[in-house]
PDB file of C-alpha atoms and ligand atoms in Angstrom:
ATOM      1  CA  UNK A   1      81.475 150.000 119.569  1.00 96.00           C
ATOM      2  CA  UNK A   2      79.900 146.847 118.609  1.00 97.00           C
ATOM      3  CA  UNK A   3      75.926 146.478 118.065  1.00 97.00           C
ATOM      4  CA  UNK A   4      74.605 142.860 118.992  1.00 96.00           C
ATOM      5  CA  UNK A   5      71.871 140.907 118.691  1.00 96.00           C
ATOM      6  CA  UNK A   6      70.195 138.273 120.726  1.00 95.00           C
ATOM      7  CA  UNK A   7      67.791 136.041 118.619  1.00 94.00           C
ATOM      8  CA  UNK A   8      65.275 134.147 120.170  1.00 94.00           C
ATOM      9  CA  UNK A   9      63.906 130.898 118.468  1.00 93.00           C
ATOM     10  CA  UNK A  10      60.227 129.130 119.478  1.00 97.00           C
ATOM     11  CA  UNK A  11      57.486 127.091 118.010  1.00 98.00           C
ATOM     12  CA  UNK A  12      54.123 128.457 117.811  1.00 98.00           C
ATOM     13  CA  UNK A  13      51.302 125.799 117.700  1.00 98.00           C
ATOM     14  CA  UNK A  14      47.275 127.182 116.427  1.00 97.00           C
ATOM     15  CA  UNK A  15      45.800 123.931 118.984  1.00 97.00           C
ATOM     16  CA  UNK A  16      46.874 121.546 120.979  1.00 97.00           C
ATOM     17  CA  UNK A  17      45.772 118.797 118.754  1.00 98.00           C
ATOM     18  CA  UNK A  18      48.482 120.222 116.638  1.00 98.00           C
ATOM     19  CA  UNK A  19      50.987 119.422 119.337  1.00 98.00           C
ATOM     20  CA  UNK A  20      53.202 116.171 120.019  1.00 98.00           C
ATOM     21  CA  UNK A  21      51.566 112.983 122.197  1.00 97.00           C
ATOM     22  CA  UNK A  22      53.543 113.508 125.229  1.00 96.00           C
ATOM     23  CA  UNK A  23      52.910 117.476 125.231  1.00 98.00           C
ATOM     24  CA  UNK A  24      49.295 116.861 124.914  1.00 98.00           C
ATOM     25  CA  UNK A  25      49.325 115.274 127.819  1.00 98.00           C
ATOM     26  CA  UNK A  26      51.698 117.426 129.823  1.00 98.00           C
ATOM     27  CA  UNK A  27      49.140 121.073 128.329  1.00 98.00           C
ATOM     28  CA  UNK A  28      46.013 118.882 129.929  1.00 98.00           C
ATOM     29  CA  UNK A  29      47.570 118.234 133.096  1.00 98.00           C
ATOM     30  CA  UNK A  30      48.653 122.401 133.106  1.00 98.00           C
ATOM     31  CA  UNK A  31      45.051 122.918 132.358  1.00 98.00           C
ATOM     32  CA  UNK A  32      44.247 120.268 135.468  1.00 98.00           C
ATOM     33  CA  UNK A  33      46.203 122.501 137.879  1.00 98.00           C
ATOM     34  CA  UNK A  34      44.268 125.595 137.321  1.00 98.00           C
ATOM     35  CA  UNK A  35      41.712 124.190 139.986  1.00 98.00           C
ATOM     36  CA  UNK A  36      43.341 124.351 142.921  1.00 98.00           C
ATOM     37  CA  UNK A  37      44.835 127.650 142.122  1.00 98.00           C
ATOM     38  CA  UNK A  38      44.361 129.873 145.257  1.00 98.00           C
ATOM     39  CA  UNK A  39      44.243 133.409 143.403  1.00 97.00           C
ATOM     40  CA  UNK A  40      40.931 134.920 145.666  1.00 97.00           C
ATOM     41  CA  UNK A  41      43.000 138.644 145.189  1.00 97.00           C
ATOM     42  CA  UNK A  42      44.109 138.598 141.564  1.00 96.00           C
ATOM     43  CA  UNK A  43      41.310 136.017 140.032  1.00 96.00           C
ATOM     44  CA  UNK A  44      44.325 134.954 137.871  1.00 96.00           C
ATOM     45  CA  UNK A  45      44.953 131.106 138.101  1.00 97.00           C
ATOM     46  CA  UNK A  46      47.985 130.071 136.677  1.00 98.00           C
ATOM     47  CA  UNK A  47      48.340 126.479 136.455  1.00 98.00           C
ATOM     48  CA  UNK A  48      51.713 124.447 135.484  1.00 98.00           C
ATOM     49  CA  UNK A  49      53.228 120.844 135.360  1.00 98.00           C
ATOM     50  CA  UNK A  50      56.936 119.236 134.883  1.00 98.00           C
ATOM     51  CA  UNK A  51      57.325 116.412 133.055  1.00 98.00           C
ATOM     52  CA  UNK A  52      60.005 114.458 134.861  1.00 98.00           C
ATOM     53  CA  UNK A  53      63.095 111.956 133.301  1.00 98.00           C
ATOM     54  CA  UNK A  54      61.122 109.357 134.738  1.00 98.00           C
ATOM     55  CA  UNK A  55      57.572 109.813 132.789  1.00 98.00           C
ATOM     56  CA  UNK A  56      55.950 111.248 135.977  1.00 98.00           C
ATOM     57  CA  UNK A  57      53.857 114.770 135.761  1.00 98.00           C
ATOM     58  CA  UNK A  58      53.823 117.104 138.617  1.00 98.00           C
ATOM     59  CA  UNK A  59      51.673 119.950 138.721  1.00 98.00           C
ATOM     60  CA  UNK A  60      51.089 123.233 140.447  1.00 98.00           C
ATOM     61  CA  UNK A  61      49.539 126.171 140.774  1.00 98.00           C
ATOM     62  CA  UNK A  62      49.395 129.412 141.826  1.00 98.00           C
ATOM     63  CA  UNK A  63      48.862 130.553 145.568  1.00 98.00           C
ATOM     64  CA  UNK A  64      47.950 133.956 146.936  1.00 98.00           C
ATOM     65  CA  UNK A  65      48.281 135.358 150.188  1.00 98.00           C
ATOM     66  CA  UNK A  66      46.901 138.877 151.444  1.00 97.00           C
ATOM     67  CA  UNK A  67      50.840 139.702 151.554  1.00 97.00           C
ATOM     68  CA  UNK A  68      50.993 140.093 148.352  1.00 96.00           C
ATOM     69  CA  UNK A  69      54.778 139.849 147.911  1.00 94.00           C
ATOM     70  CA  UNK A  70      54.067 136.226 149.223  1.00 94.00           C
ATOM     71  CA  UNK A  71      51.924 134.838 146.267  1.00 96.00           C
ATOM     72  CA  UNK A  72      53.801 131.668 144.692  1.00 98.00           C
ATOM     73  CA  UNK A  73      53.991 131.627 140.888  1.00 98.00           C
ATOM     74  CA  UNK A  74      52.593 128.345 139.645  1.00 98.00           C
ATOM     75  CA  UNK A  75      55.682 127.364 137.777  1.00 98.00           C
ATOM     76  CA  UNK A  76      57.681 127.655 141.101  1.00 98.00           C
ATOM     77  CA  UNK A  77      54.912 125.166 143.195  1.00 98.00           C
ATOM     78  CA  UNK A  78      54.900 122.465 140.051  1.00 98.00           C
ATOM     79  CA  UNK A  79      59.055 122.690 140.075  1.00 98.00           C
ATOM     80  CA  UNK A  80      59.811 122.359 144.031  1.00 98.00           C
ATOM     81  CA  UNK A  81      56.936 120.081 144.326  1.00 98.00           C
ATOM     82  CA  UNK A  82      58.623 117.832 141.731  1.00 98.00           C
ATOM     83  CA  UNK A  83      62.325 117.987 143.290  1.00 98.00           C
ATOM     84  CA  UNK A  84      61.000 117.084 146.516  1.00 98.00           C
ATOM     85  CA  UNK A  85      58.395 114.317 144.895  1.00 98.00           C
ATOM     86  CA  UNK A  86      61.371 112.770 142.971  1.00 98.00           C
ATOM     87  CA  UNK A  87      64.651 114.158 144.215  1.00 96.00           C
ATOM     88  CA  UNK A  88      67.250 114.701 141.742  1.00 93.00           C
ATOM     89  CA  UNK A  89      65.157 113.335 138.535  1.00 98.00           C
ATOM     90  CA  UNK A  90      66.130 115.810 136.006  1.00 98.00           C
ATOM     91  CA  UNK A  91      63.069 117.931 134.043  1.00 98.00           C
ATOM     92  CA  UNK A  92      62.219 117.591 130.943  1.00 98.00           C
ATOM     93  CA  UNK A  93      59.257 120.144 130.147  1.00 98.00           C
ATOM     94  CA  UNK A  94      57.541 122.439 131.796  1.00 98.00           C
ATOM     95  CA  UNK A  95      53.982 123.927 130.699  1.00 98.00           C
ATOM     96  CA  UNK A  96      52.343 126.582 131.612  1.00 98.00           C
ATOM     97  CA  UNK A  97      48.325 128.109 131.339  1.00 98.00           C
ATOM     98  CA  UNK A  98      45.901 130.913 132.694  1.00 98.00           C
ATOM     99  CA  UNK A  99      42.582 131.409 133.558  1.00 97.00           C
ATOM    100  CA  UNK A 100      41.090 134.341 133.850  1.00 95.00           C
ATOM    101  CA  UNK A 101      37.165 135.854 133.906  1.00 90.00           C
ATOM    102  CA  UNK A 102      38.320 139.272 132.472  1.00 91.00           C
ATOM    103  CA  UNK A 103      40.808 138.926 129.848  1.00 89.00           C
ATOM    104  CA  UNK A 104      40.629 135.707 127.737  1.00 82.00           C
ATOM    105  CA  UNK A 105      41.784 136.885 124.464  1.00 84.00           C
ATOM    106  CA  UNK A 106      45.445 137.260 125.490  1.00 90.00           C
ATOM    107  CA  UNK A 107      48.348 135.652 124.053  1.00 93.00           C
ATOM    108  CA  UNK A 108      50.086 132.802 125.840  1.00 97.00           C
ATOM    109  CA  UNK A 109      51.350 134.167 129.340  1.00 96.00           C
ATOM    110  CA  UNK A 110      55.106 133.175 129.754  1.00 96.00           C
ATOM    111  CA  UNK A 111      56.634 132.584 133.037  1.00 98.00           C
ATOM    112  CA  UNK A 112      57.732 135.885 135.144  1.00 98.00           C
ATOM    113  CA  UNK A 113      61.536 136.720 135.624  1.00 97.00           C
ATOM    114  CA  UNK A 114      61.645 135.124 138.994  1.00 97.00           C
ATOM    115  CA  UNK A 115      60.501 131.791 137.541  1.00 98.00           C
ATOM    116  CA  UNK A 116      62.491 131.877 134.668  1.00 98.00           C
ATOM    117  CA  UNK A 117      65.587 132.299 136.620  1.00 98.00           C
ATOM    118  CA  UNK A 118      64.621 129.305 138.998  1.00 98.00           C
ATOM    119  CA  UNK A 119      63.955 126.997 135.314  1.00 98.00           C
ATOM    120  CA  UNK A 120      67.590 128.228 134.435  1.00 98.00           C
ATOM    121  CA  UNK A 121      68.904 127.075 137.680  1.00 98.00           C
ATOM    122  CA  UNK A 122      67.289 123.681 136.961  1.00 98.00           C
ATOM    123  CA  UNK A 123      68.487 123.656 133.667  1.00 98.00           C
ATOM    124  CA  UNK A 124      72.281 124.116 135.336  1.00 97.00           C
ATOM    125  CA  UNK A 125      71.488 121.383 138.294  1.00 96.00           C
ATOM    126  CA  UNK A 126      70.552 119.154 135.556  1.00 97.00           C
ATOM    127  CA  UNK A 127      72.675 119.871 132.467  1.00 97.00           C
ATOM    128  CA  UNK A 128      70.086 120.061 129.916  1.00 97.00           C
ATOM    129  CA  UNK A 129      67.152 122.082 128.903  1.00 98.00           C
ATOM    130  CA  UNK A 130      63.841 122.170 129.808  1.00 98.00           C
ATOM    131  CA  UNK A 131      61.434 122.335 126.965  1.00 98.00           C
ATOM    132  CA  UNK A 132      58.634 125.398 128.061  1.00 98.00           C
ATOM    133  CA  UNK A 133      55.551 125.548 126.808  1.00 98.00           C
ATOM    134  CA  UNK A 134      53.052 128.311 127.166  1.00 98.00           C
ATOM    135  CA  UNK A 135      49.193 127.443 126.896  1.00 98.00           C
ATOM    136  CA  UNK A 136      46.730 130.521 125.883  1.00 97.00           C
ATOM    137  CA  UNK A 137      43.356 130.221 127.860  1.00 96.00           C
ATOM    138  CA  UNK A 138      41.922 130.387 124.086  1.00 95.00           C
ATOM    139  CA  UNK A 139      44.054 127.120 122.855  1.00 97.00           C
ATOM    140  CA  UNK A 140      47.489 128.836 120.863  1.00 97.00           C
ATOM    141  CA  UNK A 141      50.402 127.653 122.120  1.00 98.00           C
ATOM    142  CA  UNK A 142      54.364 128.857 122.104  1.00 98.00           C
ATOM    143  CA  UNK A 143      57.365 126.453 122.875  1.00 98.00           C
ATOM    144  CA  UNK A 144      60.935 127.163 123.633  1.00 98.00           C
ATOM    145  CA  UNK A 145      63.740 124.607 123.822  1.00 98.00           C
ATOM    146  CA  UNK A 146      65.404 125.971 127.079  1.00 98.00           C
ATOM    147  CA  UNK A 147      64.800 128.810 129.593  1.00 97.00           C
ATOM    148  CA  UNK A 148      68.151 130.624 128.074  1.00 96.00           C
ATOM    149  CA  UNK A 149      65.476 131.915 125.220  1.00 97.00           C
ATOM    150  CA  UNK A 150      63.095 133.683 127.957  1.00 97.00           C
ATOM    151  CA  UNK A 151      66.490 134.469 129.535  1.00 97.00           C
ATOM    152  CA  UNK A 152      69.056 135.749 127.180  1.00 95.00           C
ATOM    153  CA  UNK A 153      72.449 136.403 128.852  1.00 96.00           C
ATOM    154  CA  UNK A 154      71.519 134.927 132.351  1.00 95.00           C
ATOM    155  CA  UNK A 155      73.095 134.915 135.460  1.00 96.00           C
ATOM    156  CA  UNK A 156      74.104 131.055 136.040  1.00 94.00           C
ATOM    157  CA  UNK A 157      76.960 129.235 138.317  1.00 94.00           C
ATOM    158  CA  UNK A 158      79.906 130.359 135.547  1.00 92.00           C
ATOM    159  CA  UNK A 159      79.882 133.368 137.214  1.00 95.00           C
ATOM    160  CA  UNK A 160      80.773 132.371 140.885  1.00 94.00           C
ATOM    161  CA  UNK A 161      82.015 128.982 140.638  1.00 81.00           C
TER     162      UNK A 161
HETATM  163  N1  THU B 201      51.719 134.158 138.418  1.00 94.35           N
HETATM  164  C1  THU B 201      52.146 132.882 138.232  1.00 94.35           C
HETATM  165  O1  THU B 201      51.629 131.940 138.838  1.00 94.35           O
HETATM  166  N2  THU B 201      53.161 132.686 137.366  1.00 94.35           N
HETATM  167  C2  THU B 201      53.807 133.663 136.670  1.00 94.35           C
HETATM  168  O2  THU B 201      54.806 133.390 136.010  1.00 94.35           O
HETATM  169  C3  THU B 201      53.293 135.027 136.699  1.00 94.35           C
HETATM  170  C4  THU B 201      52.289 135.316 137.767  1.00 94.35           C
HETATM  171  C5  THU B 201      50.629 134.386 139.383  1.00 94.35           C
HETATM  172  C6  THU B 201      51.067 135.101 140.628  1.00 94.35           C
HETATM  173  C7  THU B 201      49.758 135.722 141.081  1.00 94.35           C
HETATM  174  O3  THU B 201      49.050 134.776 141.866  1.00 94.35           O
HETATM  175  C8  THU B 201      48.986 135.960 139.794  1.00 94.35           C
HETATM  176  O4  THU B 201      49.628 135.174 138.796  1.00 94.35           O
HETATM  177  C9  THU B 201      48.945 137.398 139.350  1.00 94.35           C
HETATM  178  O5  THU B 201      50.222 137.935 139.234  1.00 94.35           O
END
């Protein structure tokens, strides 16, 4: 029997002033999106936005429904609302934040599985990574080069096609 290890590599930034040009602008448009989260049952807005191959920023955010199992992730609105905005531009970067009135001393909230499966399948459509960034409500933020680190050994196309 073997033992492995899977090593995952990000940046950790103390402020966004700290932070590139471009992803200063792409945190403050993630930041943007938290108001017109719809979150009325969780009071948890999530806010996101894609930076596109073409220089364009699409954002989304989260939206609830008293169905629970229907609320949309943030991450998911921003990335589908980009495809259809600008079919077939590839993504470069996607950032993330949260708001919320009862814990704001938390650390940067990364996406959930379901999103980070639907970045990988980007990453696959497009043949390159997407940069994520993660955006604490107090200012810290964590970057990873590609959804593969929030998603060691994922499921991709290799494994049906
Ligand atoms: N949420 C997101 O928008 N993105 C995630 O990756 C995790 C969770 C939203 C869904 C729901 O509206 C609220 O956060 C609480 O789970």
């Amino acid at each position: 029997m073997d033992q492995k290890e899977i090593k995952i590599n990000y940046a950790y930034y103390e402020s966004i002033a700290d932070c590139s040009a471009d992803d200063q602008i792409l945190l403050q448009a993630c930041k943007d999106a938290l108001i017109d989260s719809y979150s009325p049952y969780s009071n948890f807005k999530v806010g996101s936005a894609v930076l596109l191959a073409n220089g364009k920023i699409v954002k989304g955010s989260n939206q609830e429904n008293v169905a629970y199992p229907m609320c949309e992730c943030a991450e998911r609105v921003a990335m589908y609302n980009a495809w259809h905005q600008y079919p077939k531009v590839s993504f470069m970067k996607i950032a993330v934040t949260t708001y919320s009135s009862i814990k704001s001393d938390t650390p940067p909230a990364p996406p959930c599985g379901a999103c980070r499966q639907v970045i990988f399948e980007y990453e696959e459509r497009f043949e390159k990574a997407i940069e994520i960034l993660l955006l604490s409500q107090s200012g810290k933020i964590i970057k990873f080069k590609s959804a593969r680190d929030l998603l060691p050994l994922a499921f991709g196309k290799d494994f049906l096609i």
